[in-house]
């Protein structure tokens, strides 16, 4: 069964169970080997690795690279379908630029590439021959795309230019690869837009950030904070960076969930992206870039998973409902199987993603554990008694609550249940996150909260040197503390409030903590 021990256990179906399970055929597998070997609260890193390996990813023979299996790829596709439709409403068009970057172009924007230099992977050979000029593999595509923006943008009628690409990027240098969260190659979308005015750029930055909030909160059921990154933490070469920040209570670490940057006119300066305005004068464009990646899936797993495995929010689960027959000796097995198939058909016709598990070489108990580990939001069991009473039994993955439902009202009830599961998962995650937030005023309180793995809200003077000093003073084996973001929704800052780290007058409230 899907316990925490990982030992092989005999699967027992309770004879007095609600679905009328009992004796099983001799050829049914009685040992499972299912279950995680560690508990989430005891060894989070090992727990996370085990959960990911259960049909989400497969480890590859190059460190930091992972195979995305269909179970995780389906989640990415559901988010992609939502986001792609939303940006198209904003008149953003999809395109594709090459994976390779010439060094001359890459190094043109000094501040920008310095931020990525350690992570850039280079192609230096073709077959056995050295390339005359090494070619970089994109870590991000500003320098790939913007030479062509300067070619395509000539007059004010060419603006705004709004492009997005769904692609992969490669970032090579890091010491601790983590599936989804930090990998050498990952999938993402990257939007790159150009406007005539800063006001238009500012407006889009927040529109996109709101879509990222929706992905996390409304699809993945993960609470996030929308806010502004510090000057130290902003996108290299940009004017300012906004982000949605998640927090993992088990590790006490923040996660930068997605970013929406205003690049200002820095890149239009470097790449000479100008247009002729209505008065015939040449002006520089204002630019944005924005992205979210497959990191979203890792944040979802970390937030919701438990000692039985994954728990998937219904909105992103490729299978929302699994229907399992629970026959026993002398029962009308074919009738039970037919009822399972009919149930799946009814649910599927109503737009619910449902599957039946009619495999006869596994016991019902083994199937329960298997589908629980895969995180399917709702299980439906049909046994002899259910057949007799024209009902089914539903079992929720998020809280284990069981209900007997008349088959006549099943579709409506399942739709309602899936909505409740989605809402409950978000609310449980929000409450856990809120329980970790600690408001502090002094350095001693900051250190105490940091050691307790808190998400720290502190008054700050907003000086870069002070943040660098905090990083230096908190550096240790588990990483240094830094700003996560300054929330747009600022609590009241009483006059005379001092910065927790410098003692200077505080200018804002900012979230601090360790991060992934």
Coordinates of C-alpha atoms in Angstrom, one line a residue:
X1 CA 0.0 0.0 0.0
X2 CA 1.1 3.6 -0.5
X3 CA 2.5 4.1 3.0
X4 CA 5.7 5.8 3.9
X5 CA 7.8 2.7 4.5
X6 CA 8.3 1.5 0.9
X7 CA 8.4 -2.1 2.2
X8 CA 6.4 -4.7 0.3
X9 CA 3.2 -5.2 2.1
X10 CA 0.3 -7.6 1.5
X11 CA -2.7 -5.8 0.1
X12 CA -5.8 -6.5 2.2
X13 CA -9.2 -5.4 0.9
X14 CA -11.5 -5.1 3.9
X15 CA -14.3 -7.7 3.5
X16 CA -16.6 -5.3 5.3
X17 CA -15.6 -2.4 3.1
X18 CA -18.1 -0.1 1.6
X19 CA -17.8 -1.5 -1.9
X20 CA -18.2 -5.1 -0.9
X21 CA -14.6 -6.3 -1.6
X22 CA -13.6 -9.6 -0.3
X23 CA -11.7 -12.7 -1.4
X24 CA -9.5 -12.3 -4.5
X25 CA -8.4 -14.6 -7.3
X26 CA -5.1 -16.3 -6.6
X27 CA -3.3 -14.8 -9.6
X28 CA -3.9 -11.2 -8.4
X29 CA -0.7 -9.5 -7.3
X30 CA -0.6 -9.4 -3.5
X31 CA 2.7 -7.5 -3.0
X32 CA 3.0 -4.0 -4.2
X33 CA 6.4 -2.4 -3.6
X34 CA 4.5 0.8 -3.8
X35 CA 4.9 3.6 -1.3
X36 CA 7.6 6.2 -0.6
X37 CA 10.6 5.3 1.5
X38 CA 10.7 8.6 3.3
X39 CA 8.2 11.1 4.7
X40 CA 7.8 14.6 3.5
X41 CA 8.5 16.1 6.9
X42 CA 11.5 13.9 7.6
X43 CA 13.6 14.2 4.4
X44 CA 12.1 16.6 2.0
X45 CA 14.7 16.4 -0.7
X46 CA 14.6 12.6 -0.9
X47 CA 10.8 12.7 -0.7
X48 CA 10.6 15.2 -3.6
X49 CA 12.9 13.1 -5.7
X50 CA 10.9 9.9 -5.2
X51 CA 7.6 11.6 -6.0
X52 CA 9.0 13.1 -9.2
X53 CA 10.3 9.8 -10.3
X54 CA 6.8 8.3 -10.1
X55 CA 5.8 8.9 -13.7
X56 CA 6.6 12.7 -13.7
X57 CA 10.2 12.5 -14.8
X58 CA 12.8 10.0 -15.7
X59 CA 16.5 10.7 -14.9
X60 CA 18.7 11.2 -17.9
X61 CA 22.4 10.2 -18.3
X62 CA 23.4 13.9 -18.4
X63 CA 23.3 15.5 -14.9
X64 CA 20.6 18.2 -14.6
X65 CA 18.7 17.0 -17.6
X66 CA 15.4 15.2 -17.2
X67 CA 12.8 13.4 -19.4
X68 CA 9.3 14.8 -18.9
X69 CA 7.0 11.9 -19.0
X70 CA 3.4 12.2 -20.3
X71 CA 2.0 12.6 -16.7
X72 CA 3.9 15.9 -16.3
X73 CA 3.8 17.0 -19.9
X74 CA 0.0 17.0 -19.8
X75 CA 0.1 19.5 -17.0
X76 CA 2.4 21.8 -19.0
X77 CA 0.1 21.5 -22.0
X78 CA -3.0 22.5 -19.9
X79 CA -1.2 25.6 -18.6
X80 CA 0.1 26.3 -22.1
X81 CA -3.5 26.2 -23.6
X82 CA -4.7 28.7 -21.0
X83 CA -1.8 31.1 -21.3
X84 CA -1.5 31.0 -25.0
X85 CA -5.2 31.8 -25.5
X86 CA -4.9 34.7 -23.0
X87 CA -1.9 36.4 -24.6
X88 CA -3.5 36.0 -28.0
X89 CA -6.4 38.1 -26.7
X90 CA -3.7 40.7 -25.9
X91 CA -2.6 40.6 -29.6
X92 CA 0.6 38.7 -28.9
X93 CA 1.7 36.5 -31.8
X94 CA 3.8 33.3 -31.5
X95 CA 7.1 32.9 -33.4
X96 CA 10.3 30.9 -33.1
X97 CA 13.9 32.0 -33.1
X98 CA 17.0 29.7 -33.4
X99 CA 18.5 28.0 -30.4
X100 CA 22.0 29.2 -31.3
X101 CA 23.5 32.6 -30.6
X102 CA 26.6 34.1 -32.1
X103 CA 29.1 35.4 -29.5
X104 CA 29.2 38.9 -31.0
X105 CA 25.5 39.4 -30.5
X106 CA 25.4 37.7 -27.1
X107 CA 28.2 39.9 -25.7
X108 CA 26.8 43.1 -27.2
X109 CA 24.7 43.9 -24.1
X110 CA 27.4 43.7 -21.3
X111 CA 25.2 44.0 -18.2
X112 CA 22.7 41.5 -19.5
X113 CA 25.1 38.8 -20.4
X114 CA 27.2 39.2 -17.2
X115 CA 24.1 38.0 -15.4
X116 CA 24.0 34.8 -17.5
X117 CA 27.7 34.3 -18.3
X118 CA 28.3 31.4 -15.9
X119 CA 25.3 29.5 -17.2
X120 CA 25.9 29.8 -21.0
X121 CA 26.7 26.6 -22.8
X122 CA 28.9 26.8 -25.8
X123 CA 29.2 24.6 -29.0
X124 CA 32.9 24.4 -29.8
X125 CA 33.1 21.4 -32.2
X126 CA 31.5 20.1 -35.4
X127 CA 32.3 16.4 -35.6
X128 CA 36.0 16.3 -34.8
X129 CA 36.7 19.8 -36.1
X130 CA 36.9 22.8 -33.8
X131 CA 34.6 25.6 -34.9
X132 CA 36.3 28.8 -35.9
X133 CA 33.9 30.8 -33.7
X134 CA 32.1 29.0 -30.8
X135 CA 28.3 29.3 -30.8
X136 CA 26.3 29.8 -27.6
X137 CA 23.1 28.0 -26.8
X138 CA 20.4 30.5 -25.7
X139 CA 20.0 31.0 -21.9
X140 CA 17.2 33.5 -22.8
X141 CA 16.5 35.2 -26.1
X142 CA 16.8 39.0 -25.8
X143 CA 20.1 39.1 -27.7
X144 CA 18.8 36.6 -30.2
X145 CA 15.7 38.5 -31.1
X146 CA 16.4 42.2 -30.7
X147 CA 18.7 42.6 -33.8
X148 CA 15.7 41.7 -35.8
X149 CA 13.4 44.0 -33.9
X150 CA 15.6 46.9 -35.1
X151 CA 15.1 45.6 -38.6
X152 CA 11.3 45.1 -38.4
X153 CA 10.5 48.3 -36.5
X154 CA 10.8 51.4 -38.6
X155 CA 7.8 53.7 -37.9
X156 CA 5.1 54.2 -35.3
X157 CA 2.7 52.0 -37.3
X158 CA 5.0 49.0 -36.6
X159 CA 4.3 49.4 -32.9
X160 CA 3.5 47.7 -30.7
X161 CA 5.4 44.6 -31.7
X162 CA 4.3 41.7 -29.4
X163 CA 6.0 38.3 -29.9
X164 CA 6.1 35.1 -27.8
X165 CA 7.9 31.8 -28.3
X166 CA 7.3 28.4 -26.6
X167 CA 10.8 26.8 -26.5
X168 CA 13.6 25.3 -24.4
X169 CA 16.5 27.1 -22.9
X170 CA 19.8 25.9 -21.5
X171 CA 21.5 27.1 -18.4
X172 CA 24.5 25.0 -17.5
X173 CA 26.3 26.2 -14.4
X174 CA 24.8 25.1 -11.0
X175 CA 25.7 22.7 -8.3
X176 CA 22.4 21.3 -7.1
X177 CA 20.1 20.2 -10.0
X178 CA 16.6 19.6 -8.9
X179 CA 13.8 18.2 -11.2
X180 CA 11.6 21.0 -12.5
X181 CA 13.0 23.6 -10.0
X182 CA 16.5 23.9 -11.3
X183 CA 17.6 22.0 -14.4
X184 CA 20.1 22.5 -17.2
X185 CA 17.4 22.5 -19.9
X186 CA 13.8 23.5 -19.4
X187 CA 10.7 24.4 -21.2
X188 CA 9.2 27.9 -21.0
X189 CA 7.5 30.6 -22.9
X190 CA 9.2 33.9 -23.4
X191 CA 7.4 37.0 -24.4
X192 CA 9.3 40.0 -26.0
X193 CA 7.3 43.2 -26.7
X194 CA 8.1 46.7 -27.9
X195 CA 6.1 49.9 -27.4
X196 CA 6.1 53.5 -28.2
X197 CA 5.6 54.6 -24.6
X198 CA 6.6 53.6 -21.1
X199 CA 3.0 53.7 -20.0
X200 CA 2.1 51.0 -22.5
X201 CA 5.0 48.8 -21.3
X202 CA 4.1 49.4 -17.6
X203 CA 0.5 48.3 -18.3
X204 CA 1.5 45.1 -20.0
X205 CA 4.0 44.1 -17.3
X206 CA 1.1 43.9 -14.8
X207 CA -1.3 42.3 -17.2
X208 CA 1.1 39.4 -17.7
X209 CA 1.9 39.2 -14.0
X210 CA -1.8 38.7 -13.3
X211 CA -1.9 35.8 -15.8
X212 CA 1.0 34.2 -13.9
X213 CA -0.9 34.6 -10.7
X214 CA -3.9 32.9 -12.3
X215 CA -1.7 30.0 -13.4
X216 CA -0.4 29.4 -9.9
X217 CA -3.5 30.2 -7.8
X218 CA -6.4 29.2 -10.1
X219 CA -4.8 26.2 -11.9
X220 CA -2.0 24.9 -9.6
X221 CA -3.8 25.9 -6.4
X222 CA -0.5 27.5 -5.1
X223 CA -0.7 30.9 -3.3
X224 CA 1.7 33.5 -4.5
X225 CA 2.6 37.1 -3.7
X226 CA 2.8 39.7 -6.5
X227 CA 5.6 42.2 -6.1
X228 CA 8.7 44.1 -7.2
X229 CA 12.2 42.6 -7.1
X230 CA 15.0 44.6 -5.6
X231 CA 17.7 46.3 -7.7
X232 CA 20.1 43.4 -6.8
X233 CA 17.6 40.8 -7.7
X234 CA 16.1 42.3 -10.9
X235 CA 16.7 41.0 -14.4
X236 CA 20.2 41.9 -15.6
X237 CA 20.0 44.8 -18.0
X238 CA 16.3 45.6 -17.2
X239 CA 14.7 48.6 -15.8
X240 CA 12.6 46.8 -13.2
X241 CA 11.4 43.2 -12.5
X242 CA 8.0 42.1 -11.1
X243 CA 7.4 38.5 -10.0
X244 CA 5.0 36.1 -8.4
X245 CA 6.7 34.5 -5.4
X246 CA 5.7 31.1 -3.9
X247 CA 6.9 29.7 -0.6
X248 CA 7.6 26.1 0.5
X249 CA 6.8 25.7 4.2
X250 CA 8.6 22.4 4.5
X251 CA 12.0 23.9 3.5
X252 CA 11.4 27.5 4.5
X253 CA 12.4 28.6 1.0
X254 CA 10.9 31.0 -1.4
X255 CA 10.5 30.2 -5.1
X256 CA 10.5 32.8 -7.9
X257 CA 7.5 31.5 -9.7
X258 CA 7.5 33.7 -12.8
X259 CA 8.8 37.1 -13.9
X260 CA 7.5 40.0 -15.9
X261 CA 10.2 42.6 -16.7
X262 CA 10.2 46.1 -18.0
X263 CA 13.4 46.4 -19.9
X264 CA 13.1 50.2 -20.4
X265 CA 15.2 51.5 -23.3
X266 CA 18.4 49.7 -22.4
X267 CA 18.2 47.1 -25.2
X268 CA 16.7 49.5 -27.7
X269 CA 19.9 51.6 -27.1
X270 CA 22.2 48.6 -27.6
X271 CA 20.4 47.2 -30.6
X272 CA 19.3 50.5 -32.1
X273 CA 15.6 49.7 -32.0
X274 CA 14.1 53.0 -33.0
X275 CA 11.0 54.2 -34.8
X276 CA 9.9 57.4 -36.5
X277 CA 7.1 59.1 -34.6
X278 CA 4.2 61.0 -36.0
X279 CA 6.2 64.2 -36.1
X280 CA 9.0 62.5 -38.1
X281 CA 11.4 62.3 -35.2
X282 CA 13.3 59.1 -34.3
X283 CA 12.5 57.6 -30.9
X284 CA 13.7 54.6 -28.9
X285 CA 11.2 51.9 -28.1
X286 CA 10.2 50.7 -24.6
X287 CA 10.5 47.0 -24.2
X288 CA 9.3 44.2 -21.9
X289 CA 10.2 40.5 -21.5
X290 CA 8.3 37.9 -19.5
X291 CA 8.5 34.2 -18.9
X292 CA 7.3 31.2 -16.9
X293 CA 8.7 27.7 -17.1
X294 CA 8.2 24.0 -16.1
X295 CA 9.4 25.2 -12.7
X296 CA 5.7 25.7 -12.0
X297 CA 5.2 21.9 -11.9
X298 CA 7.9 21.5 -9.3
X299 CA 6.3 24.2 -7.1
X300 CA 3.0 22.4 -7.4
X301 CA 4.5 19.0 -6.4
X302 CA 6.3 20.6 -3.4
X303 CA 3.2 22.4 -2.2
X304 CA 0.6 19.7 -2.4
X305 CA 2.3 16.3 -2.3
X306 CA 2.0 14.1 0.8
X307 CA 3.4 10.8 2.2
X308 CA 1.4 8.9 -0.3
X309 CA 2.8 10.8 -3.3
X310 CA 1.4 13.4 -5.7
X311 CA -1.8 15.4 -5.2
X312 CA -2.9 17.0 -8.4
X313 CA -5.3 19.9 -8.6
X314 CA -8.3 18.9 -10.8
X315 CA -7.7 21.7 -13.3
X316 CA -4.3 20.4 -14.4
X317 CA -4.7 16.7 -13.8
X318 CA -4.7 14.7 -17.1
X319 CA -6.9 12.2 -15.4
X320 CA -9.4 13.9 -13.0
X321 CA -11.3 10.7 -12.1
X322 CA -10.2 7.1 -12.0
X323 CA -12.9 4.4 -11.8
X324 CA -11.9 1.1 -10.2
X325 CA -14.0 -2.1 -10.1
X326 CA -14.0 -3.9 -6.8
X327 CA -15.3 -7.5 -7.6
X328 CA -14.9 -10.6 -5.5
X329 CA -15.6 -14.3 -5.8
X330 CA -19.0 -15.2 -7.3
X331 CA -19.8 -11.5 -7.9
X332 CA -21.2 -10.3 -11.2
X333 CA -17.7 -9.2 -12.4
X334 CA -18.8 -8.4 -16.0
X335 CA -21.7 -6.3 -14.6
X336 CA -19.3 -4.3 -12.4
X337 CA -16.9 -3.8 -15.3
X338 CA -19.7 -2.6 -17.6
X339 CA -20.8 -0.2 -14.9
X340 CA -17.3 1.2 -14.7
X341 CA -17.1 1.7 -18.5
X342 CA -20.6 3.3 -18.5
X343 CA -19.5 5.7 -15.7
X344 CA -16.4 6.8 -17.6
X345 CA -18.4 7.3 -20.7
X346 CA -20.9 9.5 -18.9
X347 CA -18.2 11.6 -17.2
X348 CA -16.2 11.9 -20.4
X349 CA -19.2 13.1 -22.4
X350 CA -19.6 15.8 -19.7
X351 CA -16.1 17.0 -20.3
X352 CA -14.5 15.3 -17.3
X353 CA -11.2 13.6 -17.9
X354 CA -11.9 10.1 -16.6
X355 CA -10.4 6.6 -17.0
X356 CA -11.3 3.1 -15.8
X357 CA -8.7 0.7 -14.5
X358 CA -9.9 -2.7 -15.5
X359 CA -6.6 -4.5 -15.2
X360 CA -7.3 -8.0 -13.8
X361 CA -3.7 -8.7 -12.7
X362 CA -3.8 -6.1 -9.9
X363 CA -5.9 -6.1 -6.7
X364 CA -8.2 -3.1 -6.0
X365 CA -6.0 -2.2 -3.1
X366 CA -2.9 -2.0 -5.3
X367 CA -4.8 0.2 -7.8
X368 CA -5.9 2.5 -5.0
X369 CA -2.3 3.0 -3.9
X370 CA -1.0 3.4 -7.5
X371 CA -3.5 6.1 -8.4
X372 CA -3.1 7.8 -5.1
X373 CA 0.6 8.0 -5.7
X374 CA -0.1 9.5 -9.1
X375 CA -2.2 12.1 -7.5
X376 CA -5.6 11.6 -9.3
X377 CA -8.0 14.0 -7.6
X378 CA -11.0 11.6 -7.3
X379 CA -11.4 7.9 -7.2
X380 CA -14.7 6.1 -7.9
X381 CA -15.1 2.5 -6.7
X382 CA -17.8 0.2 -7.9
X383 CA -18.4 -3.1 -6.2
X384 CA -21.3 -5.7 -5.9
X385 CA -23.2 -3.6 -3.3
X386 CA -22.8 -0.5 -5.4
X387 CA -24.2 -2.3 -8.4
X388 CA -27.1 -3.6 -6.4
X389 CA -27.9 -0.1 -5.0
X390 CA -27.3 1.7 -8.3
X391 CA -24.6 3.9 -6.7
X392 CA -20.9 4.5 -6.7
X393 CA -18.4 5.4 -4.0
X394 CA -16.3 8.5 -4.4
X395 CA -12.9 9.0 -2.5
X396 CA -11.2 12.3 -2.6
X397 CA -7.4 12.4 -2.9
X398 CA -6.9 15.7 -1.1
X399 CA -8.6 14.7 2.2
X400 CA -9.7 11.1 1.9
X401 CA -13.4 11.9 2.3
X402 CA -15.7 9.1 1.0
X403 CA -19.3 9.4 -0.2
X404 CA -21.9 7.1 -1.7
X405 CA -23.5 8.8 -4.7
X406 CA -26.6 7.7 -6.7
X407 CA -25.5 7.0 -10.3
X408 CA -28.4 9.1 -11.6
X409 CA -26.8 12.3 -10.2
X410 CA -23.2 11.3 -10.6
X411 CA -22.0 13.8 -13.3
X412 CA -23.3 16.8 -11.4
X413 CA -21.9 15.6 -8.2
X414 CA -18.5 14.8 -9.6
X415 CA -18.3 18.3 -11.2
X416 CA -19.1 19.9 -7.9
X417 CA -16.6 17.7 -6.1
X418 CA -13.8 18.6 -8.4
X419 CA -14.5 22.3 -7.9
X420 CA -14.5 21.7 -4.1
X421 CA -11.2 19.8 -4.3
X422 CA -9.6 22.6 -6.3
X423 CA -10.8 25.3 -3.8
X424 CA -9.8 23.2 -0.8
X425 CA -6.3 22.5 -2.1
X426 CA -5.7 26.3 -2.6
X427 CA -7.1 27.1 0.8
X428 CA -5.1 24.5 2.7
X429 CA -1.9 25.7 0.9
X430 CA -2.7 29.3 1.6
X431 CA -3.3 28.6 5.3
X432 CA 0.0 26.7 5.5
X433 CA 1.8 29.6 3.8
X434 CA 0.2 32.2 6.0
X435 CA 1.2 30.3 9.1
X436 CA 4.9 30.7 8.0
X437 CA 4.8 34.5 7.5
X438 CA 6.5 36.4 10.4
X439 CA 6.6 40.1 10.6
X440 CA 9.8 41.4 12.3
X441 CA 11.3 44.7 13.2
X442 CA 14.9 44.0 14.4
X443 CA 17.9 42.1 13.3
X444 CA 17.7 39.6 16.2
X445 CA 14.0 38.9 15.3
X446 CA 15.1 38.4 11.6
X447 CA 17.8 35.8 12.5
X448 CA 15.4 34.0 14.8
X449 CA 12.7 33.8 12.1
X450 CA 15.2 32.7 9.5
X451 CA 16.3 29.8 11.7
X452 CA 12.7 28.8 12.0
X453 CA 12.3 28.7 8.2
X454 CA 9.8 31.6 8.1
X455 CA 8.8 33.8 5.3
X456 CA 9.9 37.1 6.7
X457 CA 8.2 40.4 6.2
X458 CA 10.5 43.2 7.3
X459 CA 10.7 47.0 7.0
X460 CA 13.6 47.9 4.7
X461 CA 15.5 51.1 3.7
X462 CA 15.6 49.8 0.1
X463 CA 19.4 50.2 -0.3
X464 CA 21.4 47.8 -2.4
X465 CA 24.4 47.8 -0.1
X466 CA 22.2 46.8 2.9
X467 CA 20.8 43.8 1.0
X468 CA 24.3 42.7 0.0
X469 CA 25.3 43.0 3.7
X470 CA 22.4 40.9 4.8
X471 CA 23.4 38.2 2.3
X472 CA 27.0 38.3 3.5
X473 CA 26.0 38.1 7.2
X474 CA 23.6 35.2 6.7
X475 CA 25.7 33.1 4.3
X476 CA 25.9 29.5 5.4
X477 CA 25.6 25.9 4.3
X478 CA 21.9 26.4 3.5
X479 CA 22.4 29.5 1.5
X480 CA 22.1 33.2 2.3
X481 CA 19.0 35.2 2.9
X482 CA 17.9 37.8 0.4
X483 CA 14.9 39.8 -0.7
X484 CA 12.2 37.8 -2.4
X485 CA 10.0 40.7 -3.4
X486 CA 8.4 43.9 -2.1
X487 CA 4.6 43.1 -2.2
X488 CA 2.4 45.5 -4.2
X489 CA -0.1 45.2 -1.4
X490 CA 1.9 47.0 1.3
X491 CA 1.0 46.9 4.9
X492 CA 0.9 50.3 6.6
X493 CA 4.4 51.6 7.4
X494 CA 4.1 53.8 10.6
X495 CA 6.1 57.0 10.5
X496 CA 9.5 56.5 12.2
X497 CA 9.8 52.8 11.4
X498 CA 13.4 51.8 10.9
X499 CA 15.0 49.3 8.6
X500 CA 15.6 46.0 10.5
X501 CA 19.1 45.7 9.1
X502 CA 20.6 49.2 8.9
X503 CA 18.6 51.2 11.4
X504 CA 17.9 53.9 8.7
X505 CA 14.4 55.1 8.0
X506 CA 12.4 52.3 6.3
X507 CA 10.8 52.9 2.9
X508 CA 8.8 49.8 2.4
X509 CA 7.9 46.3 3.6
X510 CA 9.8 43.5 1.9
X511 CA 9.7 39.7 2.0
X512 CA 13.0 38.1 2.9
X513 CA 14.2 34.5 3.1
X514 CA 16.3 31.8 1.6
X515 CA 15.3 30.7 -1.9
X516 CA 15.6 28.0 -4.5

